[in-house]
Coordinates of C-alpha atoms in Angstrom, one line a residue:
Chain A
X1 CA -38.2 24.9 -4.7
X2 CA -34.7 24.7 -4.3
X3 CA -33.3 21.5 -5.8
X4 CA -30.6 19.3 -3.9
X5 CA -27.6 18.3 -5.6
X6 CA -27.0 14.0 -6.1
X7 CA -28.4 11.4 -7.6
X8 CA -30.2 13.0 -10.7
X9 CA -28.6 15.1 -12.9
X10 CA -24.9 13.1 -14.4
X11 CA -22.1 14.6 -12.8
X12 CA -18.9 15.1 -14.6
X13 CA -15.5 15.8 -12.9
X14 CA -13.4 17.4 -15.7
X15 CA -9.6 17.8 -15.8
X16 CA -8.2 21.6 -15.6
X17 CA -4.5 21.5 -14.9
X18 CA -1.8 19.5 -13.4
X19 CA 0.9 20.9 -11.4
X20 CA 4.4 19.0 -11.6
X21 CA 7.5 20.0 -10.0
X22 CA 7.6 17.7 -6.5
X23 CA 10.1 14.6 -7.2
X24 CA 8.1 12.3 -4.8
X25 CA 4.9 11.5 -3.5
X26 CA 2.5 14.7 -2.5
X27 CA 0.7 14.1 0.2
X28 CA -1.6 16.8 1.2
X29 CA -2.8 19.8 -0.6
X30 CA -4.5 23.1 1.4
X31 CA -5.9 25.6 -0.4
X32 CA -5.3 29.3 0.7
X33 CA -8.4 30.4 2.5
X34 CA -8.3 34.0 1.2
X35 CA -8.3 32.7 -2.4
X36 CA -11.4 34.0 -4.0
X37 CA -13.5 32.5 -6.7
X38 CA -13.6 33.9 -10.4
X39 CA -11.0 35.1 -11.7
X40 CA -9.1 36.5 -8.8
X41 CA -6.0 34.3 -7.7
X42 CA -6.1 30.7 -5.8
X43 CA -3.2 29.6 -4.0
X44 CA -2.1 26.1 -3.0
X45 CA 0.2 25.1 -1.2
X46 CA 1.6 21.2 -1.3
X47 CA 3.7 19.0 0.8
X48 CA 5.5 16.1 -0.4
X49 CA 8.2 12.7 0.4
X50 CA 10.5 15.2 -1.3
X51 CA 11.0 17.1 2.0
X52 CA 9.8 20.2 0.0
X53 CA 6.5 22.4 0.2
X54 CA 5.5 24.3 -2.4
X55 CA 3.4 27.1 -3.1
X56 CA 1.4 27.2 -6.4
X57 CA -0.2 30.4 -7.3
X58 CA -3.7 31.0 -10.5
X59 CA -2.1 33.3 -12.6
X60 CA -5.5 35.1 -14.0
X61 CA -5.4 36.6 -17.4
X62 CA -8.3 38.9 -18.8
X63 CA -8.0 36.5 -22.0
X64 CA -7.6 33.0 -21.2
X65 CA -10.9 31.2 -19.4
X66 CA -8.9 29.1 -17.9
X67 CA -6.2 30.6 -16.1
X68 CA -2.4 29.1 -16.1
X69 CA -0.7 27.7 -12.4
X70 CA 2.8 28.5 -11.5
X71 CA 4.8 27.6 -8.9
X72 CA 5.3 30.7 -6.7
X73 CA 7.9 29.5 -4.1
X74 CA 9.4 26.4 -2.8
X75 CA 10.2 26.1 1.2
X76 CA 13.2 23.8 1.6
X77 CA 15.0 24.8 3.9
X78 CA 13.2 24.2 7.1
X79 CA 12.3 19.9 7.3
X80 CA 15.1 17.3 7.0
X81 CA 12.2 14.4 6.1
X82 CA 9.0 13.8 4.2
X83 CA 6.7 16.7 4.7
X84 CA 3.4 14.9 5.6
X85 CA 1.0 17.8 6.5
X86 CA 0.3 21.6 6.0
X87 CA -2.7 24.1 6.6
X88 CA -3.4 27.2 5.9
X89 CA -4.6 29.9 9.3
X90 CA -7.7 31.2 8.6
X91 CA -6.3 34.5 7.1
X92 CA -4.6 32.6 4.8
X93 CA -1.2 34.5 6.2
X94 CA 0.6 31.9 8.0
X95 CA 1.1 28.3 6.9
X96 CA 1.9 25.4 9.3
X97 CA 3.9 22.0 7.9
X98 CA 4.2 19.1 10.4
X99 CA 7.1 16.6 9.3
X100 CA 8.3 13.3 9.9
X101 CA 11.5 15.0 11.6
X102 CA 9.0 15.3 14.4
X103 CA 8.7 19.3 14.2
X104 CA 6.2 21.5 12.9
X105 CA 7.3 25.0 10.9
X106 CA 5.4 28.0 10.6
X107 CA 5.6 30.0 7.3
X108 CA 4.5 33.6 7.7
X109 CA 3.4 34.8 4.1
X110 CA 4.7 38.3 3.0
X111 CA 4.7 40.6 0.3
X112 CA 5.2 37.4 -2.3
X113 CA 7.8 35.6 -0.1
X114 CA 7.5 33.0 3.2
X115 CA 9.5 33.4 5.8
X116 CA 9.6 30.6 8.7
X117 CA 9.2 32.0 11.3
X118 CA 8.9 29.6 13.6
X119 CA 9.8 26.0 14.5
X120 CA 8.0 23.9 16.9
X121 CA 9.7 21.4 18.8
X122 CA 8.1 18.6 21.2
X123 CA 6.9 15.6 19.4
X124 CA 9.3 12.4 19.8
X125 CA 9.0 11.5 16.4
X126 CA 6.9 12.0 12.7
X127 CA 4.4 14.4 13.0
X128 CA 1.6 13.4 11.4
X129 CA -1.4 16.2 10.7
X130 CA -1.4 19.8 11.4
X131 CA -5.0 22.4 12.4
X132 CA -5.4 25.3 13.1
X133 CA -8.9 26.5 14.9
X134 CA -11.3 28.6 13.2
X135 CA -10.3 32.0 14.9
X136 CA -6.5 31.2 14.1
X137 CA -5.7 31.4 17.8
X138 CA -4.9 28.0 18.8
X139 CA -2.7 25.3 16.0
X140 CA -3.1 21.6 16.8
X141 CA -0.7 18.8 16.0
X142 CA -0.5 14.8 16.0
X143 CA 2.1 12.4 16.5
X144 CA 3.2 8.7 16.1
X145 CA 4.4 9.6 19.8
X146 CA 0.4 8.8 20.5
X147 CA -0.1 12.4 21.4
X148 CA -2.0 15.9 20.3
X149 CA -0.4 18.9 21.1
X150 CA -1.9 22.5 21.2
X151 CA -0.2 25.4 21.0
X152 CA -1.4 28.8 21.2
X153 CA -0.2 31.6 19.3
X154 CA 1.2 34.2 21.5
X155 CA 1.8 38.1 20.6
X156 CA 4.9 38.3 18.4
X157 CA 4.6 34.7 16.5
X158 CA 5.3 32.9 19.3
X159 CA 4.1 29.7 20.1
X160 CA 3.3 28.3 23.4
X161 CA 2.0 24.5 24.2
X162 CA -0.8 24.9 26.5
X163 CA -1.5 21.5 26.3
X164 CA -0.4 17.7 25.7
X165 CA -3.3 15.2 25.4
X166 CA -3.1 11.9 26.0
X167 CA -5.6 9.2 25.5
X168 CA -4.7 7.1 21.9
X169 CA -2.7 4.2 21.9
X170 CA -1.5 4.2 18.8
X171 CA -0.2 7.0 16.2
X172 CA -2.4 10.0 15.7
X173 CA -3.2 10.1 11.9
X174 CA -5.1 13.3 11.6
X175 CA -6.1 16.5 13.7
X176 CA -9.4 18.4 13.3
X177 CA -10.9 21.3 14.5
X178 CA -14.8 21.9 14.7
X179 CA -15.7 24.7 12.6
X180 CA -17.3 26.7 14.6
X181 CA -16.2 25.8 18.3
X182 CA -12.9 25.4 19.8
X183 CA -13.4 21.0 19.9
X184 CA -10.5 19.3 18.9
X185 CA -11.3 15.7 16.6
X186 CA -8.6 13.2 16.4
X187 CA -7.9 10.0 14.3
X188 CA -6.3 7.2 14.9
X189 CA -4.2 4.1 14.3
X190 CA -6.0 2.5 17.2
X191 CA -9.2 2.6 15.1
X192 CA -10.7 5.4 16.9
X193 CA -11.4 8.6 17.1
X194 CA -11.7 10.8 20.4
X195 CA -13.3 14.4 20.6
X196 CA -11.4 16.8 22.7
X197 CA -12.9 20.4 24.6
X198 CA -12.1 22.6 27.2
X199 CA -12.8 22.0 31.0
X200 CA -15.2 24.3 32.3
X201 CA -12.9 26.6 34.2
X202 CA -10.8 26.8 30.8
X203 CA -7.4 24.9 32.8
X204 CA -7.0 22.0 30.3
X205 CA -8.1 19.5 27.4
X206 CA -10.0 16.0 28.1
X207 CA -11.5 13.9 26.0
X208 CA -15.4 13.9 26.4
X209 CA -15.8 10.8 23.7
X210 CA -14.4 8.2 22.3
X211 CA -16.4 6.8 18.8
X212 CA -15.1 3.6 19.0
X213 CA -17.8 1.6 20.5
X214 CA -19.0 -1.9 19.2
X215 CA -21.7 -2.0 16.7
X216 CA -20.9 1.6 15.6
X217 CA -17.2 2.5 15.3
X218 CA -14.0 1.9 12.7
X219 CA -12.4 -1.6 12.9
X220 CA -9.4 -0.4 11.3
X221 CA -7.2 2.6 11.2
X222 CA -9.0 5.9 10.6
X223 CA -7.3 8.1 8.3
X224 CA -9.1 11.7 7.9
X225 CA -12.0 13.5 9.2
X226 CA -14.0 16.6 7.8
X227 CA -16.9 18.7 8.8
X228 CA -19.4 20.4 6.9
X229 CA -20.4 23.8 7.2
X230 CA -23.9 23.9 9.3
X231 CA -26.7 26.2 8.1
X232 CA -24.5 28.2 6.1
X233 CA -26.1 30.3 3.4
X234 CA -23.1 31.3 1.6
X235 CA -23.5 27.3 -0.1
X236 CA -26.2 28.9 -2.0
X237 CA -24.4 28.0 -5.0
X238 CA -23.9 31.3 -7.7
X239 CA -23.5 28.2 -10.4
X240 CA -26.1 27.7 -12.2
X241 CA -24.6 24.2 -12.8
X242 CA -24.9 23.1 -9.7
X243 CA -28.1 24.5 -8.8
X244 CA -29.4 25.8 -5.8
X245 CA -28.4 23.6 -2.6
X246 CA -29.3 24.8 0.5
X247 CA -27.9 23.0 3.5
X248 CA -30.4 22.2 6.3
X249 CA -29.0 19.5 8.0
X250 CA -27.5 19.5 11.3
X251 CA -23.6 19.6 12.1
X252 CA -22.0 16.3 11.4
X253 CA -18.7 15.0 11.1
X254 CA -17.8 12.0 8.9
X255 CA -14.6 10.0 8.8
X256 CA -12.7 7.7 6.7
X257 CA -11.3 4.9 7.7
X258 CA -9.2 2.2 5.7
X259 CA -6.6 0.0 5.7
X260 CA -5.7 -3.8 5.1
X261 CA -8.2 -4.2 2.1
X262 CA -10.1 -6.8 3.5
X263 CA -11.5 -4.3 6.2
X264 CA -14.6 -2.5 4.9
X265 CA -13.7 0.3 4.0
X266 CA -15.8 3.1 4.8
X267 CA -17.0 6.7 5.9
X268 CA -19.2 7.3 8.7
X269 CA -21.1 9.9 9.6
X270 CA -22.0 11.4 12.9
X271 CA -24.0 14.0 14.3
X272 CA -22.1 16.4 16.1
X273 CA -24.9 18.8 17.1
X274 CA -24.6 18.7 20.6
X275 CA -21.9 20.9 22.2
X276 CA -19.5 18.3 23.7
X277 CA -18.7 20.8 26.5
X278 CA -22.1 21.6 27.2
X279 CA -22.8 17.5 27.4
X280 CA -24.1 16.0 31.0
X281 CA -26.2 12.8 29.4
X282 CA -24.7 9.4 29.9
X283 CA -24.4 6.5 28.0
X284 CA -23.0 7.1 24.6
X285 CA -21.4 10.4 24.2
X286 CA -22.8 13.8 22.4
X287 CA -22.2 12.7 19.1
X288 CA -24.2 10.1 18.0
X289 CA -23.8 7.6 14.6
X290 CA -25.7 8.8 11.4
X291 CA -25.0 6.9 8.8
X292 CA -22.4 4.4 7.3
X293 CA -21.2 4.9 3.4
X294 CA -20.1 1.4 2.5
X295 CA -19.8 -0.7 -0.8
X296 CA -17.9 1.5 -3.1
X297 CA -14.1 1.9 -2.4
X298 CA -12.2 -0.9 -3.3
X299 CA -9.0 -0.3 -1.3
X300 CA -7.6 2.3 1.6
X301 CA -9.6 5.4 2.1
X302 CA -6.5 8.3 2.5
X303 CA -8.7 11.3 2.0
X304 CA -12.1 12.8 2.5
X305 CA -13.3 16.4 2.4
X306 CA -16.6 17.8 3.1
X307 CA -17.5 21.1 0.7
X308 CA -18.4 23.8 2.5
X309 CA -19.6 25.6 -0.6
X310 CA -21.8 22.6 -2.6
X311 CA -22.0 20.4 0.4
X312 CA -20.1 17.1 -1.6
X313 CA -18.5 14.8 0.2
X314 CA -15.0 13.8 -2.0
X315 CA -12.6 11.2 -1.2
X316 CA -9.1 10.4 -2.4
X317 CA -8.2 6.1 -2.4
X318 CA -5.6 4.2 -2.8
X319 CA -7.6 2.5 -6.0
X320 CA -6.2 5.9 -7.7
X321 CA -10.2 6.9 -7.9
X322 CA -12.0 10.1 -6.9
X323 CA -15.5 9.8 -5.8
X324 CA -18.1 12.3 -4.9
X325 CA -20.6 11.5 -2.5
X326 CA -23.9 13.7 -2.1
X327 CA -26.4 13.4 0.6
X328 CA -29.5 11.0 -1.2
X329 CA -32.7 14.0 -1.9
X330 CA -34.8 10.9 -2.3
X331 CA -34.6 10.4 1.3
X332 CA -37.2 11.8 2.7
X333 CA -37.2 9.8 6.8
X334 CA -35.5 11.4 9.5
X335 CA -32.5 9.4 8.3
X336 CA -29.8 10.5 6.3
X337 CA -28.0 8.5 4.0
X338 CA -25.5 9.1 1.0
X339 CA -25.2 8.1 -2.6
X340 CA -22.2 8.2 -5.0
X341 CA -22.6 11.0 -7.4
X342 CA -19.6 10.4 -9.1
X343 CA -16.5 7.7 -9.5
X344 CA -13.4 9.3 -11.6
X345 CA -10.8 6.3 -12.2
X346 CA -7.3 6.4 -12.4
X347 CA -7.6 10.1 -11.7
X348 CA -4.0 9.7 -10.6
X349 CA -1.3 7.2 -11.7
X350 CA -1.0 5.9 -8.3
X351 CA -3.0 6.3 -4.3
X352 CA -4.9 9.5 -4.2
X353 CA -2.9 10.9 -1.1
X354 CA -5.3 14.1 -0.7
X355 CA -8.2 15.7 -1.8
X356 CA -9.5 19.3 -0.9
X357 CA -12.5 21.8 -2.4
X358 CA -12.0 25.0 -2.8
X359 CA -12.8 27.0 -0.3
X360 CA -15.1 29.9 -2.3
X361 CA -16.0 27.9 -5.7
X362 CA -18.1 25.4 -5.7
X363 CA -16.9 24.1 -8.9
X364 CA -13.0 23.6 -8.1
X365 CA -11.3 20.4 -5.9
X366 CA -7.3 19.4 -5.9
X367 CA -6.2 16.4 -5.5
X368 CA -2.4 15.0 -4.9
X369 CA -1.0 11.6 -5.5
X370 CA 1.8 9.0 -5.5
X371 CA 2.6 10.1 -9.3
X372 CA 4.1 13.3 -7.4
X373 CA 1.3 15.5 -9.3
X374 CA -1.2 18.1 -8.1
X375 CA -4.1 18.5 -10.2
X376 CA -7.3 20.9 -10.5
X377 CA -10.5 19.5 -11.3
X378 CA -13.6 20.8 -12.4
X379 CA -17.1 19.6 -10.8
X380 CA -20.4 20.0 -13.4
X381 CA -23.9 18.2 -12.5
X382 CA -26.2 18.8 -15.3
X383 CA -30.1 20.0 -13.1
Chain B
X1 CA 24.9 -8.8 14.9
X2 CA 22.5 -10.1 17.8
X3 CA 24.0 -12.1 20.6
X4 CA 21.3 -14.0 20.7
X5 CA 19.3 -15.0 17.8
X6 CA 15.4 -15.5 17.6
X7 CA 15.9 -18.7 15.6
X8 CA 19.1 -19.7 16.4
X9 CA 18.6 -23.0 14.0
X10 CA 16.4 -22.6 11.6
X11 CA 15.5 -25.2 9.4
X12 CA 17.4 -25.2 6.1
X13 CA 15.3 -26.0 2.8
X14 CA 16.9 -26.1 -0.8
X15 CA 16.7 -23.8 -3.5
X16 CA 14.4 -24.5 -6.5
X17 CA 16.0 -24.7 -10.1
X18 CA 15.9 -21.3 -11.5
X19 CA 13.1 -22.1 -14.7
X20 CA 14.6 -20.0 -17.7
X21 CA 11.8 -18.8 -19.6
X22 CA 11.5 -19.1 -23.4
X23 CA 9.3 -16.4 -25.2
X24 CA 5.9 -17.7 -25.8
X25 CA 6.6 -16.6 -29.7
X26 CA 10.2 -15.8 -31.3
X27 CA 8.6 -13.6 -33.9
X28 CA 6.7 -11.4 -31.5
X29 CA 9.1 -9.6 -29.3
X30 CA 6.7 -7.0 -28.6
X31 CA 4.2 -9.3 -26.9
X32 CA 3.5 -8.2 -23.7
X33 CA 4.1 -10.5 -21.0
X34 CA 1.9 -10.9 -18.5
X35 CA 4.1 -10.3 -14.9
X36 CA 3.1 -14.1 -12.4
X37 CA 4.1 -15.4 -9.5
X38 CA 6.9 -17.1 -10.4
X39 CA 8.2 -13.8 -11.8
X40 CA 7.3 -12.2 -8.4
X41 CA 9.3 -14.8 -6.6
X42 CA 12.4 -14.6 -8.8
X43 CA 12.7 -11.1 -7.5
X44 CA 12.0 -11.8 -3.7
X45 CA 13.5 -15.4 -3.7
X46 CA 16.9 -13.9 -2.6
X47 CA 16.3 -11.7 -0.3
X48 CA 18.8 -12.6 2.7
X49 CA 16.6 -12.9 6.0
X50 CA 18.1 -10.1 8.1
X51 CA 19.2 -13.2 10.8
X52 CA 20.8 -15.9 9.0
X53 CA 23.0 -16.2 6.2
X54 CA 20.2 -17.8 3.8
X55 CA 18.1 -16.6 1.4
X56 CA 13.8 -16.4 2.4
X57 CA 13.8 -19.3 0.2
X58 CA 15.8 -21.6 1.6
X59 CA 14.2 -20.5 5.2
X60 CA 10.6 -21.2 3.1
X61 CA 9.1 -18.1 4.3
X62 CA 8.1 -17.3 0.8
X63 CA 7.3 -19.8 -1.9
X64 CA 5.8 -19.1 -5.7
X65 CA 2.4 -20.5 -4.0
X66 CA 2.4 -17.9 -1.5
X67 CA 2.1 -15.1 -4.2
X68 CA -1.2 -14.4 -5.5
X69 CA -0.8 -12.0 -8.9
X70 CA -3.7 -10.5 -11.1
X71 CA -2.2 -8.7 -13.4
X72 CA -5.4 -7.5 -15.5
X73 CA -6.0 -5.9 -12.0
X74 CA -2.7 -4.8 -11.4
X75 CA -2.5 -6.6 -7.8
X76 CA -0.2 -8.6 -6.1
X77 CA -0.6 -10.4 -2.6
X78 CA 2.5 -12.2 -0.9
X79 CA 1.9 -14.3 2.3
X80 CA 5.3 -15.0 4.0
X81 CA 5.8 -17.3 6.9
X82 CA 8.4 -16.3 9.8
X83 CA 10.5 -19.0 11.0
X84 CA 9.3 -18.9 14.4
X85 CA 6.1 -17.5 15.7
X86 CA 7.1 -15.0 17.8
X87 CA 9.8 -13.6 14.8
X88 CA 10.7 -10.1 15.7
X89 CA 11.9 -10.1 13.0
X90 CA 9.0 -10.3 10.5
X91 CA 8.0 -6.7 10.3
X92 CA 11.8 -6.1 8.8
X93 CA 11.0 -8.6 6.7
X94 CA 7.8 -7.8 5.1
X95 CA 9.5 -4.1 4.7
X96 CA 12.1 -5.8 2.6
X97 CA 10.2 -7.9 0.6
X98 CA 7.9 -4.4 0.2
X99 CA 10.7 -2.3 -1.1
X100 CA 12.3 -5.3 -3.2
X101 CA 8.6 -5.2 -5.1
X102 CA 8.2 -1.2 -5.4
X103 CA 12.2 -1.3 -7.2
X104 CA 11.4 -4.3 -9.3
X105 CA 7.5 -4.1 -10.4
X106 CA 6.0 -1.4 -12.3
X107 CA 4.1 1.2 -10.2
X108 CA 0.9 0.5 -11.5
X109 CA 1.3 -2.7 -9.3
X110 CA -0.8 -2.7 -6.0
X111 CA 1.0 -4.8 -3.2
X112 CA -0.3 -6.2 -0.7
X113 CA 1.8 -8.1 2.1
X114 CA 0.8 -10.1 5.3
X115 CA 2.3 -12.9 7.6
X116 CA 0.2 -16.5 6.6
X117 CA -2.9 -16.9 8.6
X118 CA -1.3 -18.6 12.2
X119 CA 2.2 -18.1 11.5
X120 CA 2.8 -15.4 14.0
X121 CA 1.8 -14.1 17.3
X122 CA 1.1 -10.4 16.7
X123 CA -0.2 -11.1 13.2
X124 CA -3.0 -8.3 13.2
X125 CA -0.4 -6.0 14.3
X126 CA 2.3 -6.9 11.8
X127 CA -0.3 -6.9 8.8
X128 CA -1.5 -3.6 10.2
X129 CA 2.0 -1.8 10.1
X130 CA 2.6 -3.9 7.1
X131 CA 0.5 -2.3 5.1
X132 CA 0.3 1.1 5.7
X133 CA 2.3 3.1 3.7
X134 CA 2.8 6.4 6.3
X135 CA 4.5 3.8 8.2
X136 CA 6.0 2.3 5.6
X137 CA 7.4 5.7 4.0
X138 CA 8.4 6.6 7.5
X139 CA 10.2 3.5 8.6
X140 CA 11.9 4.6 5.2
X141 CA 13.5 7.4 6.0
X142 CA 14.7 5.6 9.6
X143 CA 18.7 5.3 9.0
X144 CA 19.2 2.4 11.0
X145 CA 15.9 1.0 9.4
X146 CA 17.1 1.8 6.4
X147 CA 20.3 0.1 6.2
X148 CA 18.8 -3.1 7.5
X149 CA 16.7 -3.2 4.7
X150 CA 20.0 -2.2 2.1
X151 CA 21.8 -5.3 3.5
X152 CA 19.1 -7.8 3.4
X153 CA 18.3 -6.7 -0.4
X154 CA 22.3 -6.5 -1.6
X155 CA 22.7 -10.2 -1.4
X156 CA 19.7 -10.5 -3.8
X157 CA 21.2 -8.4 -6.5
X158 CA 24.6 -10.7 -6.6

């Protein structure tokens, strides 16, 4: 019987490396997609207050268990302001940065070097959060200009808007994209969060919910969002640390939310089975409420990524703390709910700006912080 | 400067006697102070409000009572009170006193700032941008922004 990961075994979160070379806050870290677990190399790239990106590469040695990080390039030339965003494509060959000189860049990746080859322009001001969609086709931004933008990327590298969306009243914190269909999440200033899809004859974007509703949705600004993987079999973890944790549940969403400490400061969870373009029901919206993780950060909630290898929930605070949050086995009801596996203090020397698993092995998260550090992190849960 | 001001008289209040501290022990330089409110008002007290010649002290929109410090807990909350209610002002304001406290405090120092309960019209909304630091960082890197903030804080460091 496979055994579920949280609550049992005690879960350590051991430091690997630190990575120093930004001169200001980092605030987001993206791990390469195509970087492969054991042995082979990682690659990270980081933005930063600095104005800089950088890209930091595993140097693997045959001898060393625990290979070295260097810093393979540094992209300065393209943003004039605090770089507050980058992701990876799915290929891990192109890079996007979205700046708070209200333009986006596009980093092509070749042959060791990064080239920009492209600069998108449109938002009136900071750009806040950058996405691309799982087949790499379409690239989503966010602005304090209240909008989301979607571009498509055209034959040749270049970039086309194909659509402006409308609908927040307040900046755009963060832009998502469902893992496995072309829906669009956003997060907001306005305390809410609206899910975006197609219209039927494939013309345009609308929004086909809003969570915001009493009872159920943030009070305060929500900062991040992050899906699991649903029903994927690859989380079979190889570890033998971790165990064997097989995902069954359905495909949910959870968010973060934080700011002024005396809000409550939590994550929810929704269920975001249901096809949003497929949805005719009324009252509510296709995604319904799960499940609210309360009680255990003490101040703003910046970061929150859902593994898609060991199914953890990590989030990054302004308390400086990690914490790792595992979906409870005791529960056996048709509910779900969460318990803290983990709490790593002062795991920076300032805010935890941005936390990220890696995408092949389990074992591995980054995190970035006010101190202006990266660092790699090691995940163990004794059975 | 504004042609017309938001406060055009503002009532004026007198500065407190600066209290010159005496180490707790003349044999023990190395004792480490703990960092209070008074010391957190000594290094907002002067901060020129970005409308009138004075100082937020002698306007009374911060006072040593409106500074909460724990410094086992690293945490510092400052309530200021903008002269009128409708202040357009106070955002600029609580930006200053926000950057005056990240030069001047060690960084392990969490700051919290907010208008006092009442005080001002839009109060959720200034609290709101008050405090969150994307704003904050990107109201930063504003020029104009900027600058405002640069003048209000020179006259502290006379």
């Amino acid at each position: 019987m496979a055994k579920k990961l949280g609550g049992n075994g005690a879960a350590r979160l051991g430091f690997l490396h630190q990575l120093e070379g930004h001169t200001d806050r980092v605030w987001g870290v993206a791990w390469n997609p195509a970087s492969r677990s054991g042995g082979a190399p990682s690659m990270l790239a980081s933005c930063s207050g600095d104005k800089t990106v950088r890209i930091w590469e595993q140097q693997s040695t045959v001898s060393s268990s625990s290979p070295s990080w260097t810093c393979q390039a540094v992209l300065d030339e393209s943003h004039s302001r605090t770089v507050r965003a980058c992701d990876w494509s799915p290929n891990g060959k192109l890079l996007a940065t979205g700046s708070f000189d209200a333009t986006t860049s596009i980093w092509e990746h070749v042959g060791g070097e990064f080239d920009c080859i492209a600069t998108l322009e449109g938002h009136e001001n900071e750009v806040k959060s950058v996405a691309w969609n799982t087949s790499g086709t379409l690239l989503a931004t966010c602005s304090r200009d209240k909008t989301v933008w979607i571009w498509e990327l055209q034959p040749g590298n270049d970039f086309e808007c194909v659509s402006v969306l409308n609908g927040h009243t307040q900046d755009v914190k963060m832009v998502l994209w469902h893992p496995s269909r072309d829906v669009l999440v956003s997060a907001s200033y306005d305390n809410t969060i609206k899910v975006w899809a197609e219209d039927r004859d494939g013309d345009d974007w609308r929004c086909v919910q809003t969570l915001a509703e009493p009872g159920w949705g943030h009070t305060s600004t929500v900062w991040q969002l992050s899906f699991n993987m649903s029903g994927d079999q690859m989380v079979s973890c190889r570890n033998a640390i971790l165990g064997n944790y097989a995902t069954t549940q359905c495909q949910k969403y959870f968010v973060a939310f934080a700011s002024w400490p005396s809000d409550d400061l939590q994550l929810m969870v929704w269920d975001s089975t249901v096809d949003p373009s497929e949805w005719t029901g009324n009252g509510g919206g296709p995604w319904k409420h799960l499940c609210t993780i309360s009680g255990h950060h003490e101040r703003t909630i910046f970061s929150v990524h859902w593994s898609r290898t060991n199914g953890l929930i990590a989030t990054g605070s302004a308390d400086d703390c990690i914490r790792i949050f595992a979906e409870d086995p005791t529960n056996v009801a048709s509910s779900v709910s969460f318990c803290k596996v983990l709490e790593k203090q002062k795991a920076h020397e300032g805010d935890v700006n941005s936390v990220r698993w890696h995408p092949k092995d389990p074992r591995l998260l980054a995190s970035a912080g006010d101190d202006g550090v990266i660092k790699i992190w090691e995940f163990e849960q004794d059975l | 400067m504004a042609s017309q001001l938001i406060n055009a008289n503002p009532v004026v209040h007198e500065r407190k006697a600066r209290s010159v501290r005496q180490p707790t022990s003349a044999h023990d330089d190395l004792a480490v102070e703990p960092i209070d409110s008074l010391e957190v008002f000594d290094h907002v007290r002067d901060i020129k409000d970005p409308e009138h010649p004075y100082t937020l002290e002698q306007l009374n929109v911060v006072s040593e009572d409106s500074i909460a410090v724990d410094d086992k807990r690293s945490h510092v909350l400052i309530t200021f009170t903008p002269t009128v209610e409708h202040c357009s002002m106070a955002t600029l304001i609580g930006l200053c006193i926000r950057v005056k406290l990240m030069q001047s405090l060690p960084p392990r120092f969490k700051i919290d700032i907010k208008v006092s309960p009442g005080s001002h019209a839009s109060e959720v909304a200034v609290n709101k941008q008050l405090n969150d630091k994307e704003r904050v960082a990107a109201a930063l890197e504003n020029p104009n922004l900027s600058q405002m903030v640069d003048e209000c804080l020179a006259s502290s460091e006379e």
